[in-house]
Coordinates of N, CA, C and O in Angstrom, one line a residue:
X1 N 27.9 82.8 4.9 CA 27.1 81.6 5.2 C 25.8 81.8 4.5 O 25.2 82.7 4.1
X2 N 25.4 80.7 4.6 CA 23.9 80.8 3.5 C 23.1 79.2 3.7 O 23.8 78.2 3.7
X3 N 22.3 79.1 3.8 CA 21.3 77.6 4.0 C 21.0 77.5 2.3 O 21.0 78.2 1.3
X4 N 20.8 76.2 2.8 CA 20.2 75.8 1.2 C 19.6 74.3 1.7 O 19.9 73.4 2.5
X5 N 18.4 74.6 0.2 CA 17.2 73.2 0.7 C 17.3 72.2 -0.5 O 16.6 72.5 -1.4
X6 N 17.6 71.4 -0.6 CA 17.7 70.4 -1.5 C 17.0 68.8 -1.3 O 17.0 67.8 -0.5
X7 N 16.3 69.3 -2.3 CA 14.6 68.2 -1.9 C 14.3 67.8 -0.3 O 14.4 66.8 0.4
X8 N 14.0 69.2 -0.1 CA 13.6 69.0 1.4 C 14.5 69.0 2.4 O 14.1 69.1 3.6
X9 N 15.9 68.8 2.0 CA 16.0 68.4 3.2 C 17.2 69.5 3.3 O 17.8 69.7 2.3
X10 N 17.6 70.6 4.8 CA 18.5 71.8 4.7 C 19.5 71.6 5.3 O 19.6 70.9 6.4
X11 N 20.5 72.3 4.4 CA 22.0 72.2 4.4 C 22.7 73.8 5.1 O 22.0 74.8 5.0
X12 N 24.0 73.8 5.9 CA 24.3 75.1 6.4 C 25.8 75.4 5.3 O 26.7 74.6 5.1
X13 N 25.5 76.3 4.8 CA 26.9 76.0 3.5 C 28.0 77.3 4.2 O 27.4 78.3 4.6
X14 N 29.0 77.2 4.1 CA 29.8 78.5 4.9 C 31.1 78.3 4.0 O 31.8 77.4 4.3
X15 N 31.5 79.1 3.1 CA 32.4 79.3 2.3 C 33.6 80.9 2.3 O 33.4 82.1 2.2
X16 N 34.5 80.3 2.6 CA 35.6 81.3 2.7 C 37.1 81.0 1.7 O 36.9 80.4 0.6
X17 N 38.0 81.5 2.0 CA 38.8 81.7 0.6 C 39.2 80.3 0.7 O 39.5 79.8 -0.4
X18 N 39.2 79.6 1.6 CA 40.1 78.3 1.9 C 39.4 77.3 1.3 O 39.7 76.6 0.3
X19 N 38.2 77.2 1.9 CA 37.5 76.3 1.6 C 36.0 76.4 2.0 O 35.6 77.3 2.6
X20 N 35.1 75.0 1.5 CA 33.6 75.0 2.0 C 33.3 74.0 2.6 O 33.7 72.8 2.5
X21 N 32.4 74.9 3.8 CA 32.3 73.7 4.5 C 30.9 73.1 4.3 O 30.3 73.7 3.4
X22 N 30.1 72.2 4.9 CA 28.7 72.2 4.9 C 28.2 70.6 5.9 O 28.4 69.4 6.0
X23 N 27.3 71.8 6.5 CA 26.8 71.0 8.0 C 28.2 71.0 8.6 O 28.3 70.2 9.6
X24 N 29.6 71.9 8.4 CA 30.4 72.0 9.5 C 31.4 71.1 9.0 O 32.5 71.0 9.6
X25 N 31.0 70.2 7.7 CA 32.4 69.1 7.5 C 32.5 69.7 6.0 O 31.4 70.0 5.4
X26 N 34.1 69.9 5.5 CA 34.8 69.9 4.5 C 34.3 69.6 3.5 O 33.9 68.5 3.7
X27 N 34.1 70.0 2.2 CA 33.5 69.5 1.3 C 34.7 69.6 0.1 O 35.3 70.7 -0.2
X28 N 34.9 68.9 -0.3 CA 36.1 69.0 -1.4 C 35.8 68.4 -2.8 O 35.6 67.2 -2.8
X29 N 35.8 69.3 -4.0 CA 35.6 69.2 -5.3 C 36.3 69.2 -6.5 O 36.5 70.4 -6.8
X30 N 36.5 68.7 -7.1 CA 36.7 69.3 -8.3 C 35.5 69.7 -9.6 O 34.4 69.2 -9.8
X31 N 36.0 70.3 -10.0 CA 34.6 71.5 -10.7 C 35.0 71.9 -12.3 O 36.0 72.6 -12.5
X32 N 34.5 71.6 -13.0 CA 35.1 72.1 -14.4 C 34.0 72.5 -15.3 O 33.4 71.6 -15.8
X33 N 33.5 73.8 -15.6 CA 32.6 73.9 -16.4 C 32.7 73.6 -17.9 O 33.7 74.1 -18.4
X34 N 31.8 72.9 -18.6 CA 31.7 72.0 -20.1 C 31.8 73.4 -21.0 O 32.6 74.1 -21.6
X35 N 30.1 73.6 -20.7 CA 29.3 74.9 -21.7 C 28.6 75.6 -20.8 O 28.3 75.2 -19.7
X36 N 28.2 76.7 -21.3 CA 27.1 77.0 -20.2 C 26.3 77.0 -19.6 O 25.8 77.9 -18.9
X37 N 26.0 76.0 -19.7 CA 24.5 75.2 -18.4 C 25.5 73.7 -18.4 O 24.7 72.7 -18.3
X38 N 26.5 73.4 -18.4 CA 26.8 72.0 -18.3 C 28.2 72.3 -17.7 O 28.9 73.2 -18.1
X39 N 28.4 71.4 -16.6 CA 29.5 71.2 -15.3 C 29.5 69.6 -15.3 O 28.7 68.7 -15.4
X40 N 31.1 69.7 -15.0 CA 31.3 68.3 -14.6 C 32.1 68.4 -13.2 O 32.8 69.3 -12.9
X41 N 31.6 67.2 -12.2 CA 32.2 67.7 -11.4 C 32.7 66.2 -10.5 O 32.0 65.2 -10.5
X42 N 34.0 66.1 -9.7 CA 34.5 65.2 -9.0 C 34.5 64.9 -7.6 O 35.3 65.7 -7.1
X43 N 33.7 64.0 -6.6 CA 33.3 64.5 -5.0 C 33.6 63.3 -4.9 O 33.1 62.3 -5.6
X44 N 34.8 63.1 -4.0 CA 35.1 61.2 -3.5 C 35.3 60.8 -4.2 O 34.5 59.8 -4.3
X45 N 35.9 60.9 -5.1 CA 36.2 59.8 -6.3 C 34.8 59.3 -7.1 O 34.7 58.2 -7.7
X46 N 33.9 60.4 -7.0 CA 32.7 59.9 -7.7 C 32.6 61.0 -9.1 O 32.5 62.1 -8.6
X47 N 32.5 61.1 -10.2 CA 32.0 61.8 -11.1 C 30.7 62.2 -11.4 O 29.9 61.3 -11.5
X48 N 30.3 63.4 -11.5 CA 28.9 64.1 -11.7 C 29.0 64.3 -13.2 O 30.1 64.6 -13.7
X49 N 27.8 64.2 -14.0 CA 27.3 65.5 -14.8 C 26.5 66.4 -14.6 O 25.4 66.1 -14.2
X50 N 26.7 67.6 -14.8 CA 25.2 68.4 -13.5 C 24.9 69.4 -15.2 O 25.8 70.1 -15.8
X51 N 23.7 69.2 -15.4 CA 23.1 70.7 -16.5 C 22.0 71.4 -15.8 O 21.0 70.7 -15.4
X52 N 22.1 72.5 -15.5 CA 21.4 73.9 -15.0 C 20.1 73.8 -16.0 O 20.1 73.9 -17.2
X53 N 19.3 73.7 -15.4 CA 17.7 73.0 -16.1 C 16.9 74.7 -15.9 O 16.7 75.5 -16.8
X54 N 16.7 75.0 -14.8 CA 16.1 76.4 -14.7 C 16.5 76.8 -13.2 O 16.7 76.2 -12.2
X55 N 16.6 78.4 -13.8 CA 17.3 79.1 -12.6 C 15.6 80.2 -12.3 O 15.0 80.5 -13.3
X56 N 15.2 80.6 -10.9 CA 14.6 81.6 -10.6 C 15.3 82.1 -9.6 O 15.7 81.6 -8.7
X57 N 15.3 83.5 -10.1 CA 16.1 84.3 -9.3 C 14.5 84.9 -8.1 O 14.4 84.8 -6.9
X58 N 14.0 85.3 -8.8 CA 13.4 85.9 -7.6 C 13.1 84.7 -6.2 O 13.1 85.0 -5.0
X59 N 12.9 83.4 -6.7 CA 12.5 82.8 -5.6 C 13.9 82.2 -4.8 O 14.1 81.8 -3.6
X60 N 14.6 82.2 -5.8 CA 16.4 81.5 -5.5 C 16.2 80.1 -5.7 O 17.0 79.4 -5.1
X61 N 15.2 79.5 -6.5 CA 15.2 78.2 -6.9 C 15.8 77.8 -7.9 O 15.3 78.0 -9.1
X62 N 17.0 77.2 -7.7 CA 17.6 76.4 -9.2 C 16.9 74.9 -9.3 O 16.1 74.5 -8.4
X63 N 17.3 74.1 -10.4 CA 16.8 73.1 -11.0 C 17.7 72.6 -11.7 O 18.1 73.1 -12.8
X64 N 18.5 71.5 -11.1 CA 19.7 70.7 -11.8 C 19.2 69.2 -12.7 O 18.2 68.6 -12.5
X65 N 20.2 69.0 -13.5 CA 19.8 67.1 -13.5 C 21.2 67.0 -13.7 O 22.0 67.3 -14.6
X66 N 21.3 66.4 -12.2 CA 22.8 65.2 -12.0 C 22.7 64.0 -12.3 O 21.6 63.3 -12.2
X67 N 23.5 63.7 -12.7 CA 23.4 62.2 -14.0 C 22.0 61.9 -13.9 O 21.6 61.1 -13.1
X68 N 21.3 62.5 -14.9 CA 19.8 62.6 -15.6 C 19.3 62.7 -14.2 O 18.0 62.5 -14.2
X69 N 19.8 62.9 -13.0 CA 18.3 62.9 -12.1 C 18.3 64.6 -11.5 O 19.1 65.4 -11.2
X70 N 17.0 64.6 -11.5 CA 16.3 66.1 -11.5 C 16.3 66.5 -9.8 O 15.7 65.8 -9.0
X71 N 17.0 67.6 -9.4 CA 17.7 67.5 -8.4 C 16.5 69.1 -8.1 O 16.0 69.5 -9.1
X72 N 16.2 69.9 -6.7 CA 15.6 71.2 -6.7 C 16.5 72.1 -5.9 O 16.4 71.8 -4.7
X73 N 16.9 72.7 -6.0 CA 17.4 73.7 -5.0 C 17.4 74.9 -4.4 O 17.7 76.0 -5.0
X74 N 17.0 74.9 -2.9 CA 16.8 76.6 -3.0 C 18.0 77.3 -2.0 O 18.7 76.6 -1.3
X75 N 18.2 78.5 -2.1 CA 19.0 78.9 -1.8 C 18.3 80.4 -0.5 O 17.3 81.0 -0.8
X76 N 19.0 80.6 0.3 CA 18.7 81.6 1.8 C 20.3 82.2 1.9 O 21.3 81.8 2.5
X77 N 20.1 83.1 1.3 CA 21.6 83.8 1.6 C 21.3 84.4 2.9 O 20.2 84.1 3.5
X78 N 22.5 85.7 3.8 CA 22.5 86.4 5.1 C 21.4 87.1 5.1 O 20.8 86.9 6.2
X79 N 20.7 87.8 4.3 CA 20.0 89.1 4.2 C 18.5 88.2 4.2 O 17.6 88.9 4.7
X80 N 18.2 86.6 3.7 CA 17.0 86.3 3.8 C 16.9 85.8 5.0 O 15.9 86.0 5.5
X81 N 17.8 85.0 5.7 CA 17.5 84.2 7.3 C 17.6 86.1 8.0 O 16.7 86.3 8.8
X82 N 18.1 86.8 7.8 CA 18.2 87.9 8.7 C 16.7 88.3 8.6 O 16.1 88.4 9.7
X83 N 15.9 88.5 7.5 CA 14.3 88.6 7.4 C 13.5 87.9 8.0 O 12.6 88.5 8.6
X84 N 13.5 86.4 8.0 CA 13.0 85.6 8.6 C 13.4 85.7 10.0 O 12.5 86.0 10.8
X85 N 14.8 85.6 10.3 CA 14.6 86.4 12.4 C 13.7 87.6 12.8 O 13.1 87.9 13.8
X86 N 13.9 88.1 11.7 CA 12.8 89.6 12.0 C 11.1 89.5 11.6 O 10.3 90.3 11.7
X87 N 11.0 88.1 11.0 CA 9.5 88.0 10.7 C 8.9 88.6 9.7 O 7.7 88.8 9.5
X88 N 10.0 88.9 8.9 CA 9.6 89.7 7.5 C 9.9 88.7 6.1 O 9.8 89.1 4.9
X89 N 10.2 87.3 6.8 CA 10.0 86.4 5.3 C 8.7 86.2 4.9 O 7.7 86.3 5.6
X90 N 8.8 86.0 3.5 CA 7.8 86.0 2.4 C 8.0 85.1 1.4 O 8.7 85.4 0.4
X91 N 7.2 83.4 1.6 CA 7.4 82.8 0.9 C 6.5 82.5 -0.2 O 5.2 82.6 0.0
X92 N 6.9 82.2 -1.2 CA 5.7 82.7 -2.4 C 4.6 82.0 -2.6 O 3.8 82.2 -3.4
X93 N 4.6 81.1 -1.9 CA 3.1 80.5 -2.0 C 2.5 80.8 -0.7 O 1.4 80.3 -0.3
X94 N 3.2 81.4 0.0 CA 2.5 82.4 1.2 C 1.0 83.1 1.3 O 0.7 83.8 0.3
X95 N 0.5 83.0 1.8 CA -0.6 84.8 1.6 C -0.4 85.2 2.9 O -0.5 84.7 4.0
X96 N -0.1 86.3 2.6 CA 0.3 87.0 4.0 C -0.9 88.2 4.4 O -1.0 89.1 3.6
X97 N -1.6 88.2 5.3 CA -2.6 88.2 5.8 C -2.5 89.9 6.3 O -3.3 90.7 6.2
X98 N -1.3 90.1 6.8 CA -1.2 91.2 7.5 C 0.5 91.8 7.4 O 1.4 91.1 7.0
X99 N 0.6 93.4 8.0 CA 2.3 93.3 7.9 C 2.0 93.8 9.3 O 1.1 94.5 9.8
X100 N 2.8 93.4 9.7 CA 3.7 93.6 11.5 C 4.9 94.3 11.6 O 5.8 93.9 11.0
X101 N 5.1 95.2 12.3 CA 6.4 96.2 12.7 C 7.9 95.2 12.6 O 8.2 94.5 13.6
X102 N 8.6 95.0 11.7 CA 9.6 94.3 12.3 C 10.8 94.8 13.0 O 11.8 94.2 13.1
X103 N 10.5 96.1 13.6 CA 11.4 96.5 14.8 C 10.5 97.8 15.3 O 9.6 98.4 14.6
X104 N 10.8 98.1 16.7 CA 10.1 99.1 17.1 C 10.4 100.4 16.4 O 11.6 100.5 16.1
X105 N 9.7 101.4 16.1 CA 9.5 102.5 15.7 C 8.1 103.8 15.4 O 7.1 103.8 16.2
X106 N 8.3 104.5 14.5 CA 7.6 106.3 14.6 C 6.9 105.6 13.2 O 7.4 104.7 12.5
X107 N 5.9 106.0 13.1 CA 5.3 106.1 11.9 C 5.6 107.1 11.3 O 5.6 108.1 12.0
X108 N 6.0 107.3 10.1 CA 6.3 109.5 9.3 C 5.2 109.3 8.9 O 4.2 109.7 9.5
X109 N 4.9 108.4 7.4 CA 3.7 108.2 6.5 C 3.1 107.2 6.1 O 3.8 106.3 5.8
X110 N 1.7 106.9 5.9 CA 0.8 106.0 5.2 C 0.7 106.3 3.9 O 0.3 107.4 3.4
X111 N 1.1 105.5 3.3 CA 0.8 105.4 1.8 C -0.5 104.8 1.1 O -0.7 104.7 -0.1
X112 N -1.1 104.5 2.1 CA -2.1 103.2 2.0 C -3.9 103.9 2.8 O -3.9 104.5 3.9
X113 N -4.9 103.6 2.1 CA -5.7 103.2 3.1 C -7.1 102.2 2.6 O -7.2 101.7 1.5
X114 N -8.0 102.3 3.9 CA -8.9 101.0 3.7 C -9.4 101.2 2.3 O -10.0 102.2 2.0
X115 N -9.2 99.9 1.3 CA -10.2 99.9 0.0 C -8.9 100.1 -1.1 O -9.1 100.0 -2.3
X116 N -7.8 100.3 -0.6 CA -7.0 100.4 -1.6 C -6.7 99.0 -2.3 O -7.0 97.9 -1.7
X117 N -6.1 99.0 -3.3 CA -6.1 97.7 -4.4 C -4.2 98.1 -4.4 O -3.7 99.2 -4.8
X118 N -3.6 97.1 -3.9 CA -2.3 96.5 -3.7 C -1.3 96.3 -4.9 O -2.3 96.1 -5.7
X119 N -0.4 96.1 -5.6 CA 0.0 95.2 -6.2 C 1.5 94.8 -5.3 O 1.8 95.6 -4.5
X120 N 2.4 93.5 -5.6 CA 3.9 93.2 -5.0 C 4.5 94.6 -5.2 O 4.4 95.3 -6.2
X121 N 5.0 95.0 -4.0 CA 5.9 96.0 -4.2 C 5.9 97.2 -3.8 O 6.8 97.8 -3.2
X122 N 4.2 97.7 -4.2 CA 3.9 99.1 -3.6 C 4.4 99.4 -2.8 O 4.9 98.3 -2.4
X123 N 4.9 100.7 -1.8 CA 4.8 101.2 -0.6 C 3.5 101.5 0.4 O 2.6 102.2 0.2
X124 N 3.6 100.9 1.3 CA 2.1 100.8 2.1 C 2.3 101.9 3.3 O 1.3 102.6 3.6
X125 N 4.0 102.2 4.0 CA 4.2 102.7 5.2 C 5.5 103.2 4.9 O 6.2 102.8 3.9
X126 N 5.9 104.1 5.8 CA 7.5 104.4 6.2 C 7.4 104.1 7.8 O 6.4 104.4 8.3
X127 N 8.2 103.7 8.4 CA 8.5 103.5 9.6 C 10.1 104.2 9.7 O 11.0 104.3 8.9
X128 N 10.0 104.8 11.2 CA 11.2 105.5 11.1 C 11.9 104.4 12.5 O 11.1 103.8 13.3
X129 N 13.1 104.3 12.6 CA 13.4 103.8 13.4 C 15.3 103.7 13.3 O 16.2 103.4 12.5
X130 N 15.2 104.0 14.6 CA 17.1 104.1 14.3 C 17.7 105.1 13.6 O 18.7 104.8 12.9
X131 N 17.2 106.7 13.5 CA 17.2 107.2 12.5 C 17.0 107.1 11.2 O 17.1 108.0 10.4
X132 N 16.5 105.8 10.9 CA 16.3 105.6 9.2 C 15.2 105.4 9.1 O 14.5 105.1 10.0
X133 N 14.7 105.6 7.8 CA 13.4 105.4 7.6 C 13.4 104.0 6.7 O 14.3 103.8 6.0
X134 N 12.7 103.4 6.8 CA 12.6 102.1 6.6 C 10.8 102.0 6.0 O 9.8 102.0 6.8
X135 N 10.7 101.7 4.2 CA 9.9 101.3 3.7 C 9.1 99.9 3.8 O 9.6 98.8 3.6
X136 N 8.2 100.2 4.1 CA 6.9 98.9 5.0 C 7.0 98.3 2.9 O 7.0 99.4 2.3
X137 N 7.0 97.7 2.4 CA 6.0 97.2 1.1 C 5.3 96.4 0.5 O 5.8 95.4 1.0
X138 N 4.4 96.1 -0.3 CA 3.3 95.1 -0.1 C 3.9 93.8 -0.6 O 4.4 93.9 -1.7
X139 N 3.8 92.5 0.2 CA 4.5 91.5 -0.3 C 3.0 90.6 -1.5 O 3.1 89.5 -2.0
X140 N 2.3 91.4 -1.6 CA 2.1 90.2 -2.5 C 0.7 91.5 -3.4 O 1.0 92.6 -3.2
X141 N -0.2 91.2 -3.9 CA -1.1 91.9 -4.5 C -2.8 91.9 -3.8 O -3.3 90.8 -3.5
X142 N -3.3 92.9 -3.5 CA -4.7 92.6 -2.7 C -5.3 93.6 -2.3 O -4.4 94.4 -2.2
X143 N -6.6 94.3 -1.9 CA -6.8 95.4 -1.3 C -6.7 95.1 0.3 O -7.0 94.1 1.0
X144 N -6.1 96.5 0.9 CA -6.0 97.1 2.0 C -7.8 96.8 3.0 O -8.9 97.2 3.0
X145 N -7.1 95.9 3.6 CA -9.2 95.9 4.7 C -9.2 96.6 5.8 O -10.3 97.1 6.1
X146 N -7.8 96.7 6.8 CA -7.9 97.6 7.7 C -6.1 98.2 7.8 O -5.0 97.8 7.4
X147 N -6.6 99.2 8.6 CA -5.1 99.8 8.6 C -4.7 100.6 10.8 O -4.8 101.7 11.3
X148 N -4.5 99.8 11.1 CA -4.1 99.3 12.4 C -3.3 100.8 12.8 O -2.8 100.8 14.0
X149 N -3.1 101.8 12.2 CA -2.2 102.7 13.1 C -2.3 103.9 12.2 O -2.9 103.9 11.2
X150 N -1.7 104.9 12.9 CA -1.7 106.2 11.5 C -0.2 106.9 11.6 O 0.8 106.4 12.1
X151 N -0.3 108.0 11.2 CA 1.2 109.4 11.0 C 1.2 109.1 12.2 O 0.3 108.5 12.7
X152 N 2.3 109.5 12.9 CA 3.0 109.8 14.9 C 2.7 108.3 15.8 O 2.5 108.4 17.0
X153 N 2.7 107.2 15.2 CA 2.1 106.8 16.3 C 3.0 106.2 16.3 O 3.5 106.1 15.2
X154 N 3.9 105.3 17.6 CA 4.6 104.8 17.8 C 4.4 103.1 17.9 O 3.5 102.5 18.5
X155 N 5.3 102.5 17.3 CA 5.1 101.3 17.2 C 5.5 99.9 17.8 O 5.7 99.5 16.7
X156 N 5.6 99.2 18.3 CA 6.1 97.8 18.6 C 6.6 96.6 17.8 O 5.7 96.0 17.3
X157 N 7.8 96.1 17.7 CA 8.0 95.1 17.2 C 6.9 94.2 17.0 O 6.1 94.2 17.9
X158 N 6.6 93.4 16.0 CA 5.6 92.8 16.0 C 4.1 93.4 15.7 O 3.0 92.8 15.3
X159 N 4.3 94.4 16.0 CA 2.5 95.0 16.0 C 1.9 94.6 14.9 O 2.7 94.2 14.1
X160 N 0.4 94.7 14.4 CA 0.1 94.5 13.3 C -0.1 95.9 12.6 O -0.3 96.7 13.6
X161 N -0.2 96.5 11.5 CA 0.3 97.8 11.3 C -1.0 97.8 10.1 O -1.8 98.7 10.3
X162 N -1.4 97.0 8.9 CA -2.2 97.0 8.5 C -2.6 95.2 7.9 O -2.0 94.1 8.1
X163 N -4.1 95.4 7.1 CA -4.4 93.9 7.0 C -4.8 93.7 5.8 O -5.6 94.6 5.4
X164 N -4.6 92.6 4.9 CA -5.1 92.5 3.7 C -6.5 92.0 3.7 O -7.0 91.8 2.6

């Protein structure tokens, strides 16, 4: 299963060997790829041209034009709505202000402190929890302004842990 947003407006898409469904009703196609960015395709007795205009992977935004009209699409597989329940989505025109525990746990290490300069990606924390250790990392680029906890301390879902 996977959501997907197409100019605004969100779709629930759930595909198994049989078939796809979406919003829960049947969707049935025929599908024939031309060339490589070019698909034709058949929905109700209606014919498409669809050419793949631009793909981002990191954001999961594709960019079609179905019979010349410029279509947006994003895509939310299992693993991003599972982040978003946990409060750990990061949308890119976001600024995210602070990181928050997204499940209770042990602090092992700080990677981070006040005055540090950030970039996407760094490691900021380990959090241990459930036996695993689980890498806190910086979602976007910025210096470190406060840092809300240290080594041993035990944490809360939700807590704020440090702040940009």
């Amino acid at each position: 299963m996977f959501q997907t947003k197409i100019n605004g407006k969100n779709f629930e898409v759930v595909r198994n060997e049989e078939s796809i469904l979406i919003n829960g009703e049947p969707f049935e196609w025929d599908f024939v790829k031309i060339s490589e960015d070019n698909f034709h395709i058949l929905h109700k007795n209606k014919s498409y041209r669809v050419e793949v205009v631009k793909v981002d992977h990191t954001t999961k935004t594709f960019q079609f034009k179905i019979n010349n009209k410029t279509q947006t699409v994003q895509v939310k597989d299992k693993f991003d709505l599972l982040l978003e329940k946990m409060g750990m989505a990061n949308g890119a025109s976001a600024k995210i202000n602070n990181i928050k525990a997204p499940m209770p746990g042990l602090v092992i290490d700080l990677k981070v402190k006040v005055g540090d300069n950030v970039k996407v990606g760094d490691p900021l924390l380990i959090l241990e929890a459930m036996k695993m250790e689980n890498i806190l990392k910086s979602p976007g680029d910025g210096t470190i302004k406060a840092v809300k906890t240290k080594k041993g301390d035990s944490v809360e879902k939700g807590q704020v842990l440090i702040e940009f």
